[in-house]
């Protein structure tokens, strides 16, 4: 256990190291999720519109 | 081998190709990032010359800073290709790169602040390197703001492409702000960057390069995901998009 806490303590510089890595993890993970979500939303919206157009054509 | 590269510059063929490449870049990012950081944290000395443990910020700081400049050059190249060749995909690629570049720039500044606080005793200084990197962030933001401010996508593309090309002047300024020929003429607080040139432990150097490569693969990964959304949005009136949607 002490080795894990030592690792995160990082000789007293934990705040600076994890402040940097935390921001990177947050922003990069957030970017991936946002970009995937955006693609999915557009795909859904366009599929719905395509179905509506197809239904109109059948009438 | 004759590959018709122009075939893949058409949004219709690029869309499925990008879809196939995305998982490949995702895995490559994960493997390189985990491997590079593991080596960088557990197989390296606790000191880098006179710097203590906090030097380990170097791995993401350098990776993000390199990508911030490189992505801007790539963005400007796509913008130029769009202006000269009038290809639709070029502008879409430029638009897809901007957010990733802005995030890389922000991370370079943010991690630099944390590193600066430990090694220089200050979060921020108006040193040439930091100031020019901050201007790069404003350029990315200006590019995105201009693009979303103009309703007609074709005019938005051309206007923002011009801004991107004019802003290109910032990249050599960032580079030479610390690597100027006569070090006495550099008023920079920021250290010069000579990978491998200093007395850097080879394990630290290798970890840094592997993580930088991970940042590169990450950029491919997110840019390809984003460009697929942009392609769909812009090509929604074309027959290929409608045929693809009907198949689902």
mmCIF file of C-alpha atoms in Angstrom:
data_model
loop_
_atom_site.group_PDB
_atom_site.id
_atom_site.type_symbol
_atom_site.label_atom_id
_atom_site.label_comp_id
_atom_site.label_asym_id
_atom_site.label_seq_id
_atom_site.Cartn_x
_atom_site.Cartn_y
_atom_site.Cartn_z
ATOM 1 C CA UNK A 1 0.000 0.000 0.000
ATOM 2 C CA UNK A 2 2.749 2.389 0.913
ATOM 3 C CA UNK A 3 4.259 2.045 -2.555
ATOM 4 C CA UNK A 4 0.952 3.111 -4.162
ATOM 5 C CA UNK A 5 0.599 6.151 -1.922
ATOM 6 C CA UNK A 6 4.275 6.938 -2.474
ATOM 7 C CA UNK A 7 3.665 6.768 -6.202
ATOM 8 C CA UNK A 8 0.786 9.260 -6.032
ATOM 9 C CA UNK A 9 2.660 11.446 -3.590
ATOM 10 C CA UNK A 10 5.536 11.641 -6.120
ATOM 11 C CA UNK A 11 8.033 13.143 -3.707
ATOM 12 C CA UNK A 12 5.646 15.964 -2.777
ATOM 13 C CA UNK A 13 4.932 16.919 -6.391
ATOM 14 C CA UNK A 14 1.757 14.824 -6.752
ATOM 15 C CA UNK A 15 -0.462 17.895 -7.102
ATOM 16 C CA UNK A 16 1.513 19.176 -10.093
ATOM 17 C CA UNK A 17 1.925 15.838 -11.843
ATOM 18 C CA UNK A 18 -1.693 14.672 -11.352
ATOM 19 C CA UNK A 19 -2.995 18.162 -12.038
ATOM 20 C CA UNK A 20 -1.360 17.885 -15.446
ATOM 21 C CA UNK A 21 -2.274 14.257 -16.175
ATOM 22 C CA UNK A 22 -5.800 14.675 -14.799
ATOM 23 C CA UNK A 23 -6.527 17.581 -17.130
ATOM 24 C CA UNK A 24 -5.145 15.623 -20.091
ATOM 25 C CA UNK A 25 -7.231 12.547 -19.273
ATOM 26 C CA UNK A 26 -10.392 14.612 -18.745
ATOM 27 C CA UNK A 27 -10.049 16.649 -21.943
ATOM 28 C CA UNK A 28 -8.975 13.768 -24.184
ATOM 29 C CA UNK A 29 -11.606 11.327 -22.918
ATOM 30 C CA UNK A 30 -14.191 14.109 -23.155
ATOM 31 C CA UNK A 31 -13.151 14.875 -26.717
ATOM 32 C CA UNK A 32 -13.512 11.233 -27.798
ATOM 33 C CA UNK A 33 -16.952 10.913 -26.167
ATOM 34 C CA UNK A 34 -18.144 14.237 -27.627
ATOM 35 C CA UNK A 35 -16.957 13.431 -31.159
ATOM 36 C CA UNK A 36 -18.567 9.964 -31.100
ATOM 37 C CA UNK A 37 -21.780 11.386 -29.664
ATOM 38 C CA UNK A 38 -21.881 14.072 -32.353
ATOM 39 C CA UNK A 39 -21.497 11.509 -35.142
ATOM 40 C CA UNK A 40 -24.214 9.320 -33.628
ATOM 41 C CA UNK A 41 -26.622 12.260 -33.234
ATOM 42 C CA UNK A 42 -26.185 13.318 -36.861
ATOM 43 C CA UNK A 43 -26.633 9.736 -38.063
ATOM 44 C CA UNK A 44 -29.840 9.346 -36.038
ATOM 45 C CA UNK A 45 -31.294 12.632 -37.232
ATOM 46 C CA UNK A 46 -30.524 11.917 -40.880
ATOM 47 C CA UNK A 47 -31.915 8.355 -40.661
ATOM 48 C CA UNK A 48 -35.145 9.694 -39.224
ATOM 49 C CA UNK A 49 -35.402 12.234 -42.032
ATOM 50 C CA UNK A 50 -34.681 9.548 -44.642
ATOM 51 C CA UNK A 51 -37.446 7.347 -43.226
ATOM 52 C CA UNK A 52 -39.887 10.264 -43.279
ATOM 53 C CA UNK A 53 -39.031 10.994 -46.903
ATOM 54 C CA UNK A 54 -39.436 7.345 -47.829
ATOM 55 C CA UNK A 55 -42.833 7.234 -46.099
ATOM 56 C CA UNK A 56 -43.972 10.322 -47.980
ATOM 57 C CA UNK A 57 -42.935 8.776 -51.258
ATOM 58 C CA UNK A 58 -44.971 5.622 -50.500
ATOM 59 C CA UNK A 59 -48.180 7.601 -49.988
ATOM 60 C CA UNK B 1 0.955 -0.674 -57.471
ATOM 61 C CA UNK B 2 -1.418 1.909 -58.734
ATOM 62 C CA UNK B 3 -3.731 3.399 -56.168
ATOM 63 C CA UNK B 4 -6.079 6.104 -57.300
ATOM 64 C CA UNK B 5 -5.595 8.535 -54.438
ATOM 65 C CA UNK B 6 -8.204 10.917 -55.801
ATOM 66 C CA UNK B 7 -10.755 8.194 -55.341
ATOM 67 C CA UNK B 8 -10.188 8.365 -51.578
ATOM 68 C CA UNK B 9 -10.403 12.148 -51.560
ATOM 69 C CA UNK B 10 -14.101 11.843 -52.422
ATOM 70 C CA UNK B 11 -16.247 12.014 -49.269
ATOM 71 C CA UNK B 12 -18.253 9.006 -50.481
ATOM 72 C CA UNK B 13 -15.225 6.678 -50.431
ATOM 73 C CA UNK B 14 -13.452 8.364 -47.541
ATOM 74 C CA UNK B 15 -16.375 7.961 -45.132
ATOM 75 C CA UNK B 16 -16.269 4.126 -44.982
ATOM 76 C CA UNK B 17 -12.450 4.107 -45.155
ATOM 77 C CA UNK B 18 -12.253 6.393 -42.111
ATOM 78 C CA UNK B 19 -14.731 4.125 -40.336
ATOM 79 C CA UNK B 20 -12.415 1.154 -40.881
ATOM 80 C CA UNK B 21 -9.301 3.051 -39.730
ATOM 81 C CA UNK B 22 -10.778 4.487 -36.498
ATOM 82 C CA UNK B 23 -10.514 1.316 -34.320
ATOM 83 C CA UNK B 24 -6.953 0.750 -35.562
ATOM 84 C CA UNK B 25 -5.859 4.237 -34.405
ATOM 85 C CA UNK B 26 -7.798 3.835 -31.168
ATOM 86 C CA UNK B 27 -5.916 0.669 -30.214
ATOM 87 C CA UNK B 28 -2.603 2.133 -31.324
ATOM 88 C CA UNK B 29 -3.207 5.189 -29.107
ATOM 89 C CA UNK B 30 -4.064 3.045 -26.082
ATOM 90 C CA UNK B 31 -1.086 0.700 -26.489
ATOM 91 C CA UNK B 32 1.480 3.464 -27.075
ATOM 92 C CA UNK B 33 0.080 5.707 -24.325
ATOM 93 C CA UNK B 34 -0.016 2.989 -21.674
ATOM 94 C CA UNK B 35 3.350 1.546 -22.727
ATOM 95 C CA UNK B 36 5.078 4.934 -22.925
ATOM 96 C CA UNK B 37 3.712 6.184 -19.608
ATOM 97 C CA UNK B 38 4.439 2.883 -17.843
ATOM 98 C CA UNK B 39 8.054 3.046 -18.988
ATOM 99 C CA UNK B 40 8.245 6.766 -18.244
ATOM 100 C CA UNK B 41 7.026 6.382 -14.658
ATOM 101 C CA UNK B 42 8.506 3.031 -13.583
ATOM 102 C CA UNK B 43 11.659 2.493 -15.602
ATOM 103 C CA UNK B 44 13.173 5.962 -15.312
ATOM 104 C CA UNK B 45 15.227 7.739 -12.633
ATOM 105 C CA UNK B 46 13.403 10.114 -10.268
ATOM 106 C CA UNK B 47 15.487 13.016 -11.454
ATOM 107 C CA UNK B 48 16.171 14.729 -14.749
ATOM 108 C CA UNK B 49 19.423 16.656 -14.173
ATOM 109 C CA UNK B 50 18.418 19.218 -11.511
ATOM 110 C CA UNK B 51 14.702 18.525 -11.769
ATOM 111 C CA UNK B 52 12.945 16.204 -9.312
ATOM 112 C CA UNK B 53 9.880 13.949 -9.857
ATOM 113 C CA UNK B 54 7.871 16.772 -11.384
ATOM 114 C CA UNK B 55 9.898 16.478 -14.593
ATOM 115 C CA UNK B 56 7.511 13.604 -15.495
ATOM 116 C CA UNK B 57 5.080 16.220 -16.764
ATOM 117 C CA UNK B 58 7.455 16.236 -19.755
ATOM 118 C CA UNK B 59 5.734 13.242 -21.414
ATOM 119 C CA UNK B 60 2.368 14.897 -21.975
ATOM 120 C CA UNK B 61 3.724 18.427 -22.163
ATOM 121 C CA UNK B 62 6.036 17.686 -25.106
ATOM 122 C CA UNK B 63 3.507 15.425 -26.838
ATOM 123 C CA UNK B 64 0.761 18.051 -26.595
ATOM 124 C CA UNK B 65 3.056 20.921 -27.609
ATOM 125 C CA UNK B 66 4.380 19.090 -30.671
ATOM 126 C CA UNK B 67 0.851 18.159 -31.764
ATOM 127 C CA UNK B 68 -0.384 21.716 -31.246
ATOM 128 C CA UNK B 69 2.111 23.015 -33.817
ATOM 129 C CA UNK B 70 1.993 20.045 -36.186
ATOM 130 C CA UNK B 71 -1.827 19.996 -36.306
ATOM 131 C CA UNK B 72 -1.866 23.684 -37.151
ATOM 132 C CA UNK B 73 0.480 23.065 -40.104
ATOM 133 C CA UNK B 74 -1.727 20.174 -41.280
ATOM 134 C CA UNK B 75 -4.867 22.302 -40.831
ATOM 135 C CA UNK B 76 -3.331 25.108 -42.910
ATOM 136 C CA UNK B 77 -2.242 22.590 -45.585
ATOM 137 C CA UNK B 78 -5.811 21.275 -45.905
ATOM 138 C CA UNK B 79 -7.090 24.858 -45.995
ATOM 139 C CA UNK B 80 -4.657 25.652 -48.822
ATOM 140 C CA UNK B 81 -5.665 22.467 -50.669
ATOM 141 C CA UNK B 82 -9.284 23.545 -50.314
ATOM 142 C CA UNK B 83 -8.596 27.008 -51.707
ATOM 143 C CA UNK B 84 -6.464 25.756 -54.619
ATOM 144 C CA UNK B 85 -8.135 22.470 -55.572
ATOM 145 C CA UNK B 86 -11.683 23.295 -54.429
ATOM 146 C CA UNK B 87 -12.076 19.804 -52.992
ATOM 147 C CA UNK B 88 -14.874 19.370 -50.468
ATOM 148 C CA UNK B 89 -13.028 16.916 -48.273
ATOM 149 C CA UNK B 90 -10.094 19.317 -47.707
ATOM 150 C CA UNK B 91 -12.246 21.854 -45.908
ATOM 151 C CA UNK B 92 -13.954 19.129 -43.919
ATOM 152 C CA UNK B 93 -10.552 17.822 -42.782
ATOM 153 C CA UNK B 94 -9.429 21.333 -41.777
ATOM 154 C CA UNK B 95 -12.618 21.818 -39.777
ATOM 155 C CA UNK B 96 -12.201 18.426 -38.090
ATOM 156 C CA UNK B 97 -8.616 19.157 -37.024
ATOM 157 C CA UNK B 98 -9.280 22.490 -35.280
ATOM 158 C CA UNK B 99 -10.854 21.230 -32.007
ATOM 159 C CA UNK B 100 -8.152 18.571 -31.531
ATOM 160 C CA UNK B 101 -5.467 21.182 -32.186
ATOM 161 C CA UNK B 102 -7.063 23.597 -29.735
ATOM 162 C CA UNK B 103 -7.170 20.911 -27.039
ATOM 163 C CA UNK B 104 -3.503 20.005 -27.655
ATOM 164 C CA UNK B 105 -2.556 23.699 -27.392
ATOM 165 C CA UNK B 106 -4.552 24.158 -24.212
ATOM 166 C CA UNK B 107 -2.923 21.067 -22.693
ATOM 167 C CA UNK B 108 0.554 22.290 -23.643
ATOM 168 C CA UNK B 109 -0.164 25.587 -21.823
ATOM 169 C CA UNK B 110 -1.874 23.921 -18.854
ATOM 170 C CA UNK B 111 0.797 21.271 -18.259
ATOM 171 C CA UNK B 112 3.432 23.959 -18.875
ATOM 172 C CA UNK B 113 1.912 26.051 -16.094
ATOM 173 C CA UNK B 114 2.079 23.143 -13.647
ATOM 174 C CA UNK B 115 5.639 22.412 -14.677
ATOM 175 C CA UNK B 116 6.599 26.094 -14.562
ATOM 176 C CA UNK B 117 5.238 26.450 -11.033
ATOM 177 C CA UNK B 118 7.526 23.673 -9.823
ATOM 178 C CA UNK B 119 10.690 24.458 -11.763
ATOM 179 C CA UNK B 120 10.529 28.248 -12.222
ATOM 180 C CA UNK B 121 8.261 29.134 -9.296
ATOM 181 C CA UNK B 122 5.603 30.746 -11.482
ATOM 182 C CA UNK B 123 2.437 29.516 -13.246
ATOM 183 C CA UNK B 124 2.788 31.983 -16.067
ATOM 184 C CA UNK B 125 5.230 34.425 -17.564
ATOM 185 C CA UNK B 126 5.009 36.521 -20.721
ATOM 186 C CA UNK B 127 7.998 34.684 -22.110
ATOM 187 C CA UNK B 128 8.171 34.434 -25.960
ATOM 188 C CA UNK B 129 7.464 30.697 -26.037
ATOM 189 C CA UNK B 130 4.427 30.879 -23.768
ATOM 190 C CA UNK B 131 3.051 34.027 -25.366
ATOM 191 C CA UNK B 132 3.323 32.651 -28.914
ATOM 192 C CA UNK B 133 1.750 29.358 -27.846
ATOM 193 C CA UNK B 134 -1.135 31.324 -26.301
ATOM 194 C CA UNK B 135 -1.589 33.156 -29.622
ATOM 195 C CA UNK B 136 -1.770 29.739 -31.323
ATOM 196 C CA UNK B 137 -4.662 28.838 -29.013
ATOM 197 C CA UNK B 138 -6.428 32.071 -30.019
ATOM 198 C CA UNK B 139 -5.831 31.221 -33.692
ATOM 199 C CA UNK B 140 -7.505 27.819 -33.301
ATOM 200 C CA UNK B 141 -10.393 29.442 -31.447
ATOM 201 C CA UNK B 142 -10.651 32.224 -34.025
ATOM 202 C CA UNK B 143 -10.728 29.658 -36.820
ATOM 203 C CA UNK B 144 -13.581 27.770 -35.167
ATOM 204 C CA UNK B 145 -15.464 30.943 -34.257
ATOM 205 C CA UNK B 146 -15.211 32.329 -37.793
ATOM 206 C CA UNK B 147 -16.388 29.045 -39.274
ATOM 207 C CA UNK B 148 -19.464 28.922 -37.087
ATOM 208 C CA UNK B 149 -20.215 32.646 -37.478
ATOM 209 C CA UNK B 150 -20.792 32.444 -41.261
ATOM 210 C CA UNK B 151 -23.981 30.622 -42.280
ATOM 211 C CA UNK B 152 -23.026 29.720 -45.848
ATOM 212 C CA UNK B 153 -20.621 26.769 -45.420
ATOM 213 C CA UNK B 154 -18.683 27.525 -48.617
ATOM 214 C CA UNK B 155 -18.006 31.116 -47.599
ATOM 215 C CA UNK B 156 -17.232 29.999 -44.046
ATOM 216 C CA UNK B 157 -14.702 27.499 -45.427
ATOM 217 C CA UNK B 158 -12.912 30.052 -47.596
ATOM 218 C CA UNK B 159 -12.810 32.785 -44.949
ATOM 219 C CA UNK B 160 -11.545 30.496 -42.211
ATOM 220 C CA UNK B 161 -9.021 28.907 -44.605
ATOM 221 C CA UNK B 162 -7.545 32.358 -45.227
ATOM 222 C CA UNK B 163 -7.361 33.015 -41.490
ATOM 223 C CA UNK B 164 -5.609 29.663 -41.003
ATOM 224 C CA UNK B 165 -3.027 30.501 -43.685
ATOM 225 C CA UNK B 166 -2.294 33.975 -42.307
ATOM 226 C CA UNK B 167 -2.003 32.488 -38.817
ATOM 227 C CA UNK B 168 0.644 30.064 -40.060
ATOM 228 C CA UNK B 169 3.209 32.793 -39.353
ATOM 229 C CA UNK B 170 2.788 31.947 -35.664
ATOM 230 C CA UNK B 171 4.279 28.444 -35.950
ATOM 231 C CA UNK B 172 7.902 29.412 -36.813
ATOM 232 C CA UNK B 173 7.692 32.107 -34.139
ATOM 233 C CA UNK B 174 6.852 29.443 -31.553
ATOM 234 C CA UNK B 175 9.646 27.219 -32.830
ATOM 235 C CA UNK B 176 12.392 29.848 -32.907
ATOM 236 C CA UNK B 177 11.271 31.594 -29.730
ATOM 237 C CA UNK B 178 13.574 29.197 -27.865
ATOM 238 C CA UNK B 179 15.732 27.727 -30.608
ATOM 239 C CA UNK B 180 17.252 30.957 -31.867
ATOM 240 C CA UNK B 181 20.832 30.723 -33.218
ATOM 241 C CA UNK B 182 22.396 32.852 -30.503
ATOM 242 C CA UNK B 183 21.040 31.781 -27.089
ATOM 243 C CA UNK B 184 22.039 35.123 -25.589
ATOM 244 C CA UNK B 185 19.535 36.834 -27.851
ATOM 245 C CA UNK B 186 16.689 34.648 -26.591
ATOM 246 C CA UNK B 187 14.944 36.308 -23.679
ATOM 247 C CA UNK B 188 13.084 33.067 -23.013
ATOM 248 C CA UNK B 189 12.536 31.568 -19.596
ATOM 249 C CA UNK B 190 11.604 28.343 -21.356
ATOM 250 C CA UNK B 191 14.366 25.772 -21.799
ATOM 251 C CA UNK B 192 15.644 25.041 -25.284
ATOM 252 C CA UNK B 193 14.419 21.802 -26.789
ATOM 253 C CA UNK B 194 17.096 19.442 -27.983
ATOM 254 C CA UNK B 195 15.736 15.893 -27.726
ATOM 255 C CA UNK B 196 18.702 13.652 -27.070
ATOM 256 C CA UNK B 197 21.090 16.565 -27.226
ATOM 257 C CA UNK B 198 21.199 17.220 -23.509
ATOM 258 C CA UNK B 199 22.078 14.807 -20.760
ATOM 259 C CA UNK B 200 18.647 13.217 -20.820
ATOM 260 C CA UNK B 201 18.426 9.604 -19.657
ATOM 261 C CA UNK B 202 17.665 7.444 -22.747
ATOM 262 C CA UNK B 203 14.711 5.831 -20.933
ATOM 263 C CA UNK B 204 13.156 9.253 -20.413
ATOM 264 C CA UNK B 205 13.784 10.182 -24.034
ATOM 265 C CA UNK B 206 12.266 6.945 -25.381
ATOM 266 C CA UNK B 207 9.179 7.289 -23.141
ATOM 267 C CA UNK B 208 8.753 10.878 -24.301
ATOM 268 C CA UNK B 209 8.923 9.885 -27.969
ATOM 269 C CA UNK B 210 6.508 6.953 -27.504
ATOM 270 C CA UNK B 211 3.962 9.175 -25.723
ATOM 271 C CA UNK B 212 4.392 11.819 -28.451
ATOM 272 C CA UNK B 213 3.618 9.111 -31.020
ATOM 273 C CA UNK B 214 0.552 8.168 -28.950
ATOM 274 C CA UNK B 215 -0.614 11.793 -29.151
ATOM 275 C CA UNK B 216 -0.209 11.616 -32.916
ATOM 276 C CA UNK B 217 -2.296 8.435 -33.188
ATOM 277 C CA UNK B 218 -4.859 9.978 -30.839
ATOM 278 C CA UNK B 219 -5.133 12.936 -33.223
ATOM 279 C CA UNK B 220 -5.838 10.610 -36.167
ATOM 280 C CA UNK B 221 -8.392 8.807 -34.008
ATOM 281 C CA UNK B 222 -10.439 11.843 -32.936
ATOM 282 C CA UNK B 223 -10.084 13.732 -36.225
ATOM 283 C CA UNK B 224 -11.396 10.755 -38.210
ATOM 284 C CA UNK B 225 -14.359 10.358 -35.831
ATOM 285 C CA UNK B 226 -15.147 14.058 -36.146
ATOM 286 C CA UNK B 227 -14.716 14.245 -39.924
ATOM 287 C CA UNK B 228 -17.241 11.431 -40.364
ATOM 288 C CA UNK B 229 -19.845 13.538 -38.598
ATOM 289 C CA UNK B 230 -18.946 16.558 -40.727
ATOM 290 C CA UNK B 231 -19.122 14.508 -43.951
ATOM 291 C CA UNK B 232 -22.614 13.222 -43.090
ATOM 292 C CA UNK B 233 -23.840 16.679 -42.137
ATOM 293 C CA UNK B 234 -22.557 18.335 -45.296
ATOM 294 C CA UNK B 235 -23.351 15.542 -47.742
ATOM 295 C CA UNK B 236 -26.835 14.846 -46.370
ATOM 296 C CA UNK B 237 -28.514 15.874 -49.649
ATOM 297 C CA UNK B 238 -26.407 13.539 -51.797
ATOM 298 C CA UNK B 239 -27.661 10.224 -53.072
ATOM 299 C CA UNK B 240 -24.863 8.166 -51.488
ATOM 300 C CA UNK B 241 -25.752 9.348 -47.974
ATOM 301 C CA UNK B 242 -29.433 8.669 -48.546
ATOM 302 C CA UNK B 243 -28.741 5.237 -50.001
ATOM 303 C CA UNK B 244 -26.530 4.399 -47.037
ATOM 304 C CA UNK B 245 -29.209 5.557 -44.586
ATOM 305 C CA UNK B 246 -31.877 3.464 -46.329
ATOM 306 C CA UNK B 247 -29.724 0.356 -46.069
ATOM 307 C CA UNK B 248 -29.623 0.609 -42.280
#
